[in-house]
Tab-separated table of C-alpha atoms in Angstrom:
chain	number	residue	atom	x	y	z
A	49	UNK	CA	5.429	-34.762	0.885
A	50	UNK	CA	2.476	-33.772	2.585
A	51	UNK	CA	-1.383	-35.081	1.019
A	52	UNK	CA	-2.827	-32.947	-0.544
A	53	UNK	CA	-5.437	-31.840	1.318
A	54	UNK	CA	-2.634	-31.080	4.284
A	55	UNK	CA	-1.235	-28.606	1.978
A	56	UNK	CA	-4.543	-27.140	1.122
A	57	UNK	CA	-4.930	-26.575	4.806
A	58	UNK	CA	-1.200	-25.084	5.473
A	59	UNK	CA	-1.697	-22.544	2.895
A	60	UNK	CA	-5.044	-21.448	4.506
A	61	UNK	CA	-3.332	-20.529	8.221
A	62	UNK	CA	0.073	-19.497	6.793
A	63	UNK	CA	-1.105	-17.550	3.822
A	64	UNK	CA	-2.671	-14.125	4.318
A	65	UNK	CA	-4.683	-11.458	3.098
A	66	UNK	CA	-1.477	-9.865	2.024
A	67	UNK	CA	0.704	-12.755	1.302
A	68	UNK	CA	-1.233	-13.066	-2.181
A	69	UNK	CA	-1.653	-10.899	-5.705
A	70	UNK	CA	-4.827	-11.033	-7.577
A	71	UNK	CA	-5.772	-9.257	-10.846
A	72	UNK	CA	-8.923	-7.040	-10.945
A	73	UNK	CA	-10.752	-4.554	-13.690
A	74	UNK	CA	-10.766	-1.098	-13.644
A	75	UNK	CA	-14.905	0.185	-13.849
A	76	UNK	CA	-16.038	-3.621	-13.843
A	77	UNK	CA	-19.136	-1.963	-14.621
A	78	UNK	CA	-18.738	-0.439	-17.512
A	79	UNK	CA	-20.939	-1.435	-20.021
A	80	UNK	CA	-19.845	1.343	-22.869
A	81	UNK	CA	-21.983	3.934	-24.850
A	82	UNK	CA	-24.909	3.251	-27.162
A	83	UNK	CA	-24.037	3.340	-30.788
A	84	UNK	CA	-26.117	6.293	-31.546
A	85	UNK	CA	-24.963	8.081	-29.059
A	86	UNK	CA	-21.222	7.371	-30.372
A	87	UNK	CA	-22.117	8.790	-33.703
A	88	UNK	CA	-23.368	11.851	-32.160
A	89	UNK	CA	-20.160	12.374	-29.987
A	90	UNK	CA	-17.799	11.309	-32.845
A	91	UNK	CA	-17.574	14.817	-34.199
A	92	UNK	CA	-17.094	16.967	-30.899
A	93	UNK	CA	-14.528	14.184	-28.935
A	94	UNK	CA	-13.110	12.147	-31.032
A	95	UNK	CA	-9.978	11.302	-28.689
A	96	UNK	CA	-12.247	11.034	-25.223
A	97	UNK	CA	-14.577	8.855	-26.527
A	98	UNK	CA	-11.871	5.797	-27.423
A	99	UNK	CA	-11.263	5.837	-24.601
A	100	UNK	CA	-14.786	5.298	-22.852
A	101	UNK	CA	-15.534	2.438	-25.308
A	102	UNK	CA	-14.371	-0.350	-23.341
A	103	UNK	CA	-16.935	-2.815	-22.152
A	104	UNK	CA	-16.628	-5.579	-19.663
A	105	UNK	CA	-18.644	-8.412	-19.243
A	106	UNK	CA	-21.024	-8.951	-16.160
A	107	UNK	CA	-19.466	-9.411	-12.696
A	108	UNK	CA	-20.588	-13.198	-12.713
A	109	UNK	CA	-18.406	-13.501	-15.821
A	110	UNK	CA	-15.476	-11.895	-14.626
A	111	UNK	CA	-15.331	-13.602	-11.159
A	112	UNK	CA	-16.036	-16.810	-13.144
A	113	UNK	CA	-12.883	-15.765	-15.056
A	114	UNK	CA	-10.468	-14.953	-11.990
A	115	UNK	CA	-10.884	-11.155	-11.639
A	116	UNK	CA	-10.792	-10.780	-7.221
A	117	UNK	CA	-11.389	-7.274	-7.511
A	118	UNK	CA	-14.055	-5.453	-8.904
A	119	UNK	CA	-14.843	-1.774	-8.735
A	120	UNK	CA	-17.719	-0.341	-8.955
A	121	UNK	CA	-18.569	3.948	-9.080
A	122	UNK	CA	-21.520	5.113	-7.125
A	123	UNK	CA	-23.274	8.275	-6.512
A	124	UNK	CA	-25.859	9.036	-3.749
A	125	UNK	CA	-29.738	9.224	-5.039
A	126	UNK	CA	-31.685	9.431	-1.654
A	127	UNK	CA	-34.646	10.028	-2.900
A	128	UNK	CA	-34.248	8.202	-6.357
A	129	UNK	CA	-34.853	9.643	-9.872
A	130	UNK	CA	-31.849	12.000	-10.256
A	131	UNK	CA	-29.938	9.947	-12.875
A	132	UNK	CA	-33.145	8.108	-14.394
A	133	UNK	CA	-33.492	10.156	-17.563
A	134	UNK	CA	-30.155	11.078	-19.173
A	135	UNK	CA	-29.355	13.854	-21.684
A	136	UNK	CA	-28.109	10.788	-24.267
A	137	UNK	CA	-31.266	9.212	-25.573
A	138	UNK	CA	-32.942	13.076	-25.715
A	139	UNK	CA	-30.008	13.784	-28.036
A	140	UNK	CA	-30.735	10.640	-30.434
A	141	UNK	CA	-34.446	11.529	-30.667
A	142	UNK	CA	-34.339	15.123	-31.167
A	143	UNK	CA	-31.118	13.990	-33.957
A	144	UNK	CA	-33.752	11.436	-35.682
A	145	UNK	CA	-31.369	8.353	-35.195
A	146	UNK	CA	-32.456	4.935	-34.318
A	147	UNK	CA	-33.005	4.861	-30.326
A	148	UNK	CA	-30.103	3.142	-28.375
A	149	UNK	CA	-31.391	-0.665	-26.331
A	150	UNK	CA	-33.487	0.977	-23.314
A	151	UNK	CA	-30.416	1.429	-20.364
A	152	UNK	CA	-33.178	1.178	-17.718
A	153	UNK	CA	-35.686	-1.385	-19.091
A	154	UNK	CA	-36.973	-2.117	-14.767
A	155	UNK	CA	-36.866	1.523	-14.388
A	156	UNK	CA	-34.750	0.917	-10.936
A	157	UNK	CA	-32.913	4.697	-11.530
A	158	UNK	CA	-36.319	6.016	-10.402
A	159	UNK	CA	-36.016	4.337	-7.630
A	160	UNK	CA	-33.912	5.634	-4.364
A	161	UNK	CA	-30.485	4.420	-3.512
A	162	UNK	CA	-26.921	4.472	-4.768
A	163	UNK	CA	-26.448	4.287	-8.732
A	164	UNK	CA	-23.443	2.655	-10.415
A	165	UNK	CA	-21.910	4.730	-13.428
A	166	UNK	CA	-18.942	6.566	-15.023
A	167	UNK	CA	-20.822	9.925	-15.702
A	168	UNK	CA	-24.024	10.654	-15.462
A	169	UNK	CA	-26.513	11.531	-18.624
A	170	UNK	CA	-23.088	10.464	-20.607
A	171	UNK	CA	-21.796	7.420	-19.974
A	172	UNK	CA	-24.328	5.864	-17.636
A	173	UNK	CA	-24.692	2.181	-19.044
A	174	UNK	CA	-23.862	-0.192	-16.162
A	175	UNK	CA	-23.759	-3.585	-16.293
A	176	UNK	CA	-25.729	-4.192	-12.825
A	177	UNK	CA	-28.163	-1.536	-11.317
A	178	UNK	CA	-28.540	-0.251	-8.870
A	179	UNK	CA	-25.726	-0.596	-6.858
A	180	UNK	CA	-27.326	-3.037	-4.206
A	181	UNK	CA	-28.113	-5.482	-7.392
A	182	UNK	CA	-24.315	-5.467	-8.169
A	183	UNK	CA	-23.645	-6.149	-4.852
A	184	UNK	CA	-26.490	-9.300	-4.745
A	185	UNK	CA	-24.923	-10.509	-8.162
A	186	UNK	CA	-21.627	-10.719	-6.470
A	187	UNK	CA	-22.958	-12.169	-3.322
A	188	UNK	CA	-24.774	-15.138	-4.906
A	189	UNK	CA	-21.509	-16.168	-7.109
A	190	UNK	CA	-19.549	-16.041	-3.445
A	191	UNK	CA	-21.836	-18.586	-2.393
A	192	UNK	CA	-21.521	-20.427	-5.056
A	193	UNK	CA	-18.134	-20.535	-4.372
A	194	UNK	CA	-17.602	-21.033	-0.927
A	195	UNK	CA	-13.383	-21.517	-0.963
A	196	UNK	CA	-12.933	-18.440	-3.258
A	197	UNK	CA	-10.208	-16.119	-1.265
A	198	UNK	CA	-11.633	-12.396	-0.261
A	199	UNK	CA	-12.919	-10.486	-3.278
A	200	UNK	CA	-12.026	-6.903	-3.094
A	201	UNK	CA	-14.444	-4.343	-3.842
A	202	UNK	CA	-13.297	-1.005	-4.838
A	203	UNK	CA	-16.289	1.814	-4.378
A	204	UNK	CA	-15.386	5.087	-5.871
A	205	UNK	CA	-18.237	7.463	-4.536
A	206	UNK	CA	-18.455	10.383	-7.355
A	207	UNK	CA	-20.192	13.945	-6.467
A	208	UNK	CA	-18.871	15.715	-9.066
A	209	UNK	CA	-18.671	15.359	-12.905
A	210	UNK	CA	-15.556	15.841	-15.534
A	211	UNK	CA	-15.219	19.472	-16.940
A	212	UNK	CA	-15.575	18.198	-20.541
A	213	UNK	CA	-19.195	16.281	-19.839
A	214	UNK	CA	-21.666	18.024	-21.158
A	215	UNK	CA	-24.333	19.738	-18.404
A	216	UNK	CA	-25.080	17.046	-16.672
A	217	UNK	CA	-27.338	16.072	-13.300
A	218	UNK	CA	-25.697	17.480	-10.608
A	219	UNK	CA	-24.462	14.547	-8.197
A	220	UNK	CA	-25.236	14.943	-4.552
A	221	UNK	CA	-22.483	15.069	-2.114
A	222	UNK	CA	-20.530	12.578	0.116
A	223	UNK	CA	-21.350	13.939	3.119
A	224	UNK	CA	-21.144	11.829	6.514
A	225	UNK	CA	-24.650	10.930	5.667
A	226	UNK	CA	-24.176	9.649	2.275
A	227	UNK	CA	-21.805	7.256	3.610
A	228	UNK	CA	-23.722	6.243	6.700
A	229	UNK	CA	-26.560	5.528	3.824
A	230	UNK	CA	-23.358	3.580	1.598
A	231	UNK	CA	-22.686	1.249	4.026
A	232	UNK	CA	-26.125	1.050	5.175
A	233	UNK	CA	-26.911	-0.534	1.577
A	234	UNK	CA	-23.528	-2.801	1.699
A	235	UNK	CA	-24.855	-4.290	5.259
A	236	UNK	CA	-28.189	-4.421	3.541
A	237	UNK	CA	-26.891	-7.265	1.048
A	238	UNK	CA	-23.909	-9.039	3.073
A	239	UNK	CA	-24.266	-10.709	6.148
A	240	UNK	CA	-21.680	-9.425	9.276
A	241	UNK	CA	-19.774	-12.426	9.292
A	242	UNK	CA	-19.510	-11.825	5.019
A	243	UNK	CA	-17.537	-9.412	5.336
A	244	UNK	CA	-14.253	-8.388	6.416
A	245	UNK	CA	-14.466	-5.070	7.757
A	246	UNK	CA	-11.963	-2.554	9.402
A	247	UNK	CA	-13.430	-4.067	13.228
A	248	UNK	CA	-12.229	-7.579	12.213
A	249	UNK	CA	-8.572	-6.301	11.331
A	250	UNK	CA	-8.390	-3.846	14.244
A	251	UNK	CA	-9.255	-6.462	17.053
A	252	UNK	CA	-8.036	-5.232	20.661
A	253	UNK	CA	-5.471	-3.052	19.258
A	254	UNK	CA	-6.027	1.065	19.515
A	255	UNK	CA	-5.886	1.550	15.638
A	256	UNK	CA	-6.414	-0.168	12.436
A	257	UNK	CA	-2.273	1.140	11.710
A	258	UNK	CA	-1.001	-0.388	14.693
A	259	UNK	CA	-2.724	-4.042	14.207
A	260	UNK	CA	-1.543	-4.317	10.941
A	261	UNK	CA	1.941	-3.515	12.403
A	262	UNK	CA	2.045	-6.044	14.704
A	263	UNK	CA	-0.253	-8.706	14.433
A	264	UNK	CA	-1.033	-8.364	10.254
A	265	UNK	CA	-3.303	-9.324	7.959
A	266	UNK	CA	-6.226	-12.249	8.703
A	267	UNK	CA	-5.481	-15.435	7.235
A	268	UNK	CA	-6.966	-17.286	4.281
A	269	UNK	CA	-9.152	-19.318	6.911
A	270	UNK	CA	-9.979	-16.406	8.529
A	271	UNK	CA	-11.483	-14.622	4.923
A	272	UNK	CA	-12.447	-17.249	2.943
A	273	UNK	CA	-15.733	-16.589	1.197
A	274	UNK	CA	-15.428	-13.190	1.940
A	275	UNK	CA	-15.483	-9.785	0.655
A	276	UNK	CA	-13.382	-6.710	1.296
A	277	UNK	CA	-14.845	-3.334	0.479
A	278	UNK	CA	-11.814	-0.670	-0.345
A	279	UNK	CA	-12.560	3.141	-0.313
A	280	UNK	CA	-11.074	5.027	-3.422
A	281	UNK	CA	-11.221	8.583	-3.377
A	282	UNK	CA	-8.342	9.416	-0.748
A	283	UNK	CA	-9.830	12.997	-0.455
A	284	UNK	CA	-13.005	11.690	1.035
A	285	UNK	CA	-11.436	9.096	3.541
A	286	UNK	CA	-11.839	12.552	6.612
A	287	UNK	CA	-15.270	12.540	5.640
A	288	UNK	CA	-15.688	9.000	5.922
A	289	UNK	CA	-13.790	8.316	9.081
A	290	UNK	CA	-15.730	11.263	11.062
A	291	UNK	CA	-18.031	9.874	13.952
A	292	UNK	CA	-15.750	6.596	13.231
A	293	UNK	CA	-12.086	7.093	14.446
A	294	UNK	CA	-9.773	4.832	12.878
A	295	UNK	CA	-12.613	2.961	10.778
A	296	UNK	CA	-14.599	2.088	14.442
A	297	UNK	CA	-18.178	0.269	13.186
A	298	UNK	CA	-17.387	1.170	9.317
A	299	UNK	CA	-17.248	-1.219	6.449
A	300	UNK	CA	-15.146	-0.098	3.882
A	301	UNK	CA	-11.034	0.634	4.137
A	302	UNK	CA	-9.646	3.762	3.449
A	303	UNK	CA	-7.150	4.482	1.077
A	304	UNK	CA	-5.207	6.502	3.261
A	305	UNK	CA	-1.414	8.158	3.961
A	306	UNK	CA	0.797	5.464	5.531
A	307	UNK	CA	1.226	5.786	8.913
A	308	UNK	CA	-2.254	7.247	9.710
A	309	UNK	CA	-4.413	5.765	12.447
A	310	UNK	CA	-7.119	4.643	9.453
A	311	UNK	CA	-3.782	3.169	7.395
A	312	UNK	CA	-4.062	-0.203	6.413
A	313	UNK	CA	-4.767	0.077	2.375
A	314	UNK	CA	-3.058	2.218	-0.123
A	315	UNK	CA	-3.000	3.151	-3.727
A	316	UNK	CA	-0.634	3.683	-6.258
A	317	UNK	CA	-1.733	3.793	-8.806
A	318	UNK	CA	1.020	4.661	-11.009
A	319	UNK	CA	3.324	1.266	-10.665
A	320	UNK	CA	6.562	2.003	-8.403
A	321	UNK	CA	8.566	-0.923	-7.571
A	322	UNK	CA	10.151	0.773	-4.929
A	323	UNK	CA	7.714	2.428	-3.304
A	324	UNK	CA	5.282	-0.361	-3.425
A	325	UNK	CA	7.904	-2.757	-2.306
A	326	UNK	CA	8.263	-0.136	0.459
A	327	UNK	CA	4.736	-0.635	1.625
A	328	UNK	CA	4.257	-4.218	0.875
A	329	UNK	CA	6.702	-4.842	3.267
A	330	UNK	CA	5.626	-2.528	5.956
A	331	UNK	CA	2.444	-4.562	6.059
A	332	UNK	CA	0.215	-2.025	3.759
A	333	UNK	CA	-2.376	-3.731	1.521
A	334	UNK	CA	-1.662	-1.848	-1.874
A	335	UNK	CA	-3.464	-1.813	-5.391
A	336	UNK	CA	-1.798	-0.356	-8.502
A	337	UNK	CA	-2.803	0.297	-12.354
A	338	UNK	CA	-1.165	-2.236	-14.915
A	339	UNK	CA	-3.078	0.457	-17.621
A	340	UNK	CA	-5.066	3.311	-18.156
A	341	UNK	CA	-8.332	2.587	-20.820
A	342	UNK	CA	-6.884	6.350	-22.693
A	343	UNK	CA	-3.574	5.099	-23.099
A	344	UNK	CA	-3.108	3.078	-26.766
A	345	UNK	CA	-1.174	0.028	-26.191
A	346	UNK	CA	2.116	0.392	-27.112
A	347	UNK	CA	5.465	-1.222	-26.171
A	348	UNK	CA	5.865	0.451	-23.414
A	349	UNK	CA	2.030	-1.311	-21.928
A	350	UNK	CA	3.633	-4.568	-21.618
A	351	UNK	CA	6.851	-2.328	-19.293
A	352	UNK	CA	4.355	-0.874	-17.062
A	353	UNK	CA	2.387	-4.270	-16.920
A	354	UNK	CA	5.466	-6.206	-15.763
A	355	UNK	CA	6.289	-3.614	-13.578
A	356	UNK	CA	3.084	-3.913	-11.634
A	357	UNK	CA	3.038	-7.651	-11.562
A	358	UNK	CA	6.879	-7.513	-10.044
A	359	UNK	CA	6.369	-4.539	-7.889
A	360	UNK	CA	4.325	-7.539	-5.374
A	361	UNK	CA	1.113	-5.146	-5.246
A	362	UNK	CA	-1.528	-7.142	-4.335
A	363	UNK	CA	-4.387	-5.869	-6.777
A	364	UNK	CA	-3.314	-5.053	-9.832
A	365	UNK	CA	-6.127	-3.608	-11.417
A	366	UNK	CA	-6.555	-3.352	-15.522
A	367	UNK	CA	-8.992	-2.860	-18.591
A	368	UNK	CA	-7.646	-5.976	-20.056
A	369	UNK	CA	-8.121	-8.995	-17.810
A	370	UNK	CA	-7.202	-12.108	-19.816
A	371	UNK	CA	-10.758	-13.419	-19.708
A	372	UNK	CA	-12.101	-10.367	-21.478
A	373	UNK	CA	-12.505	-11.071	-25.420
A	374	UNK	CA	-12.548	-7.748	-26.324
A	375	UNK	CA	-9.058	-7.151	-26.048
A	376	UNK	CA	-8.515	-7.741	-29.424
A	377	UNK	CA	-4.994	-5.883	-29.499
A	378	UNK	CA	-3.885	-9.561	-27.479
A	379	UNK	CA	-2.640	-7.131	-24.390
A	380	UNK	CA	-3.854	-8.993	-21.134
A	381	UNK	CA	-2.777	-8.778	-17.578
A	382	UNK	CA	-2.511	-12.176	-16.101
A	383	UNK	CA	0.698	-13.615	-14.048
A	384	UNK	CA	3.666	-15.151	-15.691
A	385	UNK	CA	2.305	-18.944	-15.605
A	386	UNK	CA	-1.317	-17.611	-17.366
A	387	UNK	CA	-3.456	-17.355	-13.451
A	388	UNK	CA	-5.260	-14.762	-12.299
A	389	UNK	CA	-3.851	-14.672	-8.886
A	390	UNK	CA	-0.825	-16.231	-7.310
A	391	UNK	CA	1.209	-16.108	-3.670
A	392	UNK	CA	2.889	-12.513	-3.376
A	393	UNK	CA	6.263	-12.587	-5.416
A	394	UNK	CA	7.653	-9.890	-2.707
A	395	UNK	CA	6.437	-11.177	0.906
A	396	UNK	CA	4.399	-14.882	0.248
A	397	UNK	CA	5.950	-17.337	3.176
A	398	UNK	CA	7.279	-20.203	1.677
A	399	UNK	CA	4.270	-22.968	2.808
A	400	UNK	CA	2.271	-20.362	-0.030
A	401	UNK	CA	1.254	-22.284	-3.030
A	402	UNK	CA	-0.651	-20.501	-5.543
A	403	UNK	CA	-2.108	-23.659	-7.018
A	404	UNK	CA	-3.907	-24.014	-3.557
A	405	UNK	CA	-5.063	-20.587	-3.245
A	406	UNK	CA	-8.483	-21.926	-4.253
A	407	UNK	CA	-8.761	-25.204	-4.644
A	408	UNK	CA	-11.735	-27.635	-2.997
């Protein structure tokens, strides 16, 4: 049997990127709606607003618990001030109820750069703001933790806002320079070699598609005490990639059509054993949905939890991580043995050991 440390060090240049499955939230974020503000909504959307309740705690906290991916909602303020005085807390005063706890007590939404909520003026509370604080926060718990493996962060840029929201501020768009400004603010906070960007995967090949055909995924040694920023919104990966053909000088990954020059991460979000196992063996890095926060958890939660955890996605992204409290129904996502991330049950190699995926 090999010392331990020897095994330590086999899993770190046999093991990669993709060879592994982690658990992360859904709108780490979210830091629900004030209590006032609930009472005033009660009446007009009863069945919307259960479903915005959930609150997570801060990203320290859920790192500290095992979540490897976070995601975090943005929307572009260039000039700062757009989001900084939501319709919520007018609605309290001019309703005489008790005000809400401040949401802006540094008054950084006056201030320009990206902003991290669900909907603006309705559900706004955030749990870091802005977005380069977020980013900071998870930053200084990386180097706290030197051997964690990469920490994915999911950025789901929002211009637009849902048809039931009241009138709300108008979000700006994601134009080409939005994102130039996005990752602008990303390189502002991480370091080049803290990040594992599209260039790093790419290497000497032509496109981002073909390297992860033939030579794969980095290593754990490679992306240790790293992060990995993943693009949502497929509709805006064109807009993203122009000026940048197939991810050339950008940070984040696209979630793009397999196949594609820019194709190297996916989503599906809706758990498909075959169709993940598909990808997962093609060489695609692919993040599902074990749960939706609208959906009450039922029998059939638990199916479509096991289902994601078998399909061998490698994020599997929920509401209900198992070191959040507030899951009082007792649904969690976490693997069969009780971790929060483990070697890939569809494509690990067999030197993988998941108890060594992050130990000293």
């Amino acid at each position: 049997m090999l010392p331990v440390a020897s095994m330590a060090e086999t899993v770190d240049v046999t093991t990669r990127i993709n060879h592994i499955q982690v658990i992360g939230t859904h709108n780490s974020y979210h830091a629900g709606i004030g209590k006032s503000e609930q009472r005033l909504w009660l009446p007009e959307h009863l069945n919307l607003l259960a479903s915005l309740q959930y609150i997570h705690p801060s990203l320290t906290r859920q790192l500290d618990g095992g979540v490897r991916q976070l995601e975090l909602d943005v929307y572009a303020d260039h000039a700062g001030g757009r989001y900084a005085y939501p319709m919520g807390p007018k609605r309290v005063a001019k309703a005489g109820m008790p005000a809400d706890p401040d949401f802006d007590p540094e008054h950084v939404m006056t201030m320009p750069g990206f902003k991290v909520m669900h909907v603006p003026d309705l559900d706004y509370r955030s749990v870091c703001q802005p977005f380069t604080a977020c980013l900071n926060e998870i930053r200084t718990w990386s180097h706290a933790h030197p051997r964690h493996i990469p920490v994915f962060i999911l950025i789901e840029p929002k211009e637009d806002v849902p048809k039931w929201a009241f009138p709300a501020a108008k979000p700006e768009p994601m134009d080409r320079a939005a994102f130039d400004a996005l990752d602008a603010e990303i390189r502002s906070v991480f370091a080049s070699d803290e990040i594992f960007t599209p260039d790093d995967v790419r290497g000497a090949s032509d496109t981002l598609n073909h390297a992860i055909m033939t030579r794969g995924w980095p290593t754990l040694a490679q992306s240790r005490g790293k992060v990995v920023f993943l693009l949502d919104v497929r509709q805006l990966g064109p807009i993203y990639l122009q000026g940048h053909p197939s991810l050339k000088n950008r940070v984040l990954f696209t979630n793009a059509q397999a196949g594609t020059p820019d194709a190297a991460f996916i989503e599906i979000n809706t758990p498909d054993e075959h169709t993940i196992a598909q990808r997962v063996r093609e060489g695609y890095l692919v993040r599902t949905r074990s749960d939706d926060p609208d959906d009450a958890i039922t029998p059939a939660s638990y199916v479509r939890r096991d289902i994601a955890l078998a399909s061998g996605a490698h994020i599997v992204s929920t509401d209900y991580p198992l070191s959040k409290p507030e899951a009082v129904s007792g649904f969690h996502v976490q693997m069969p043995d009780g971790a929060m991330m483990r070697c890939n049950p569809l494509n690990a190699p067999k030197t993988c050991r998941s108890d060594k995926l992050e130990s000293r």
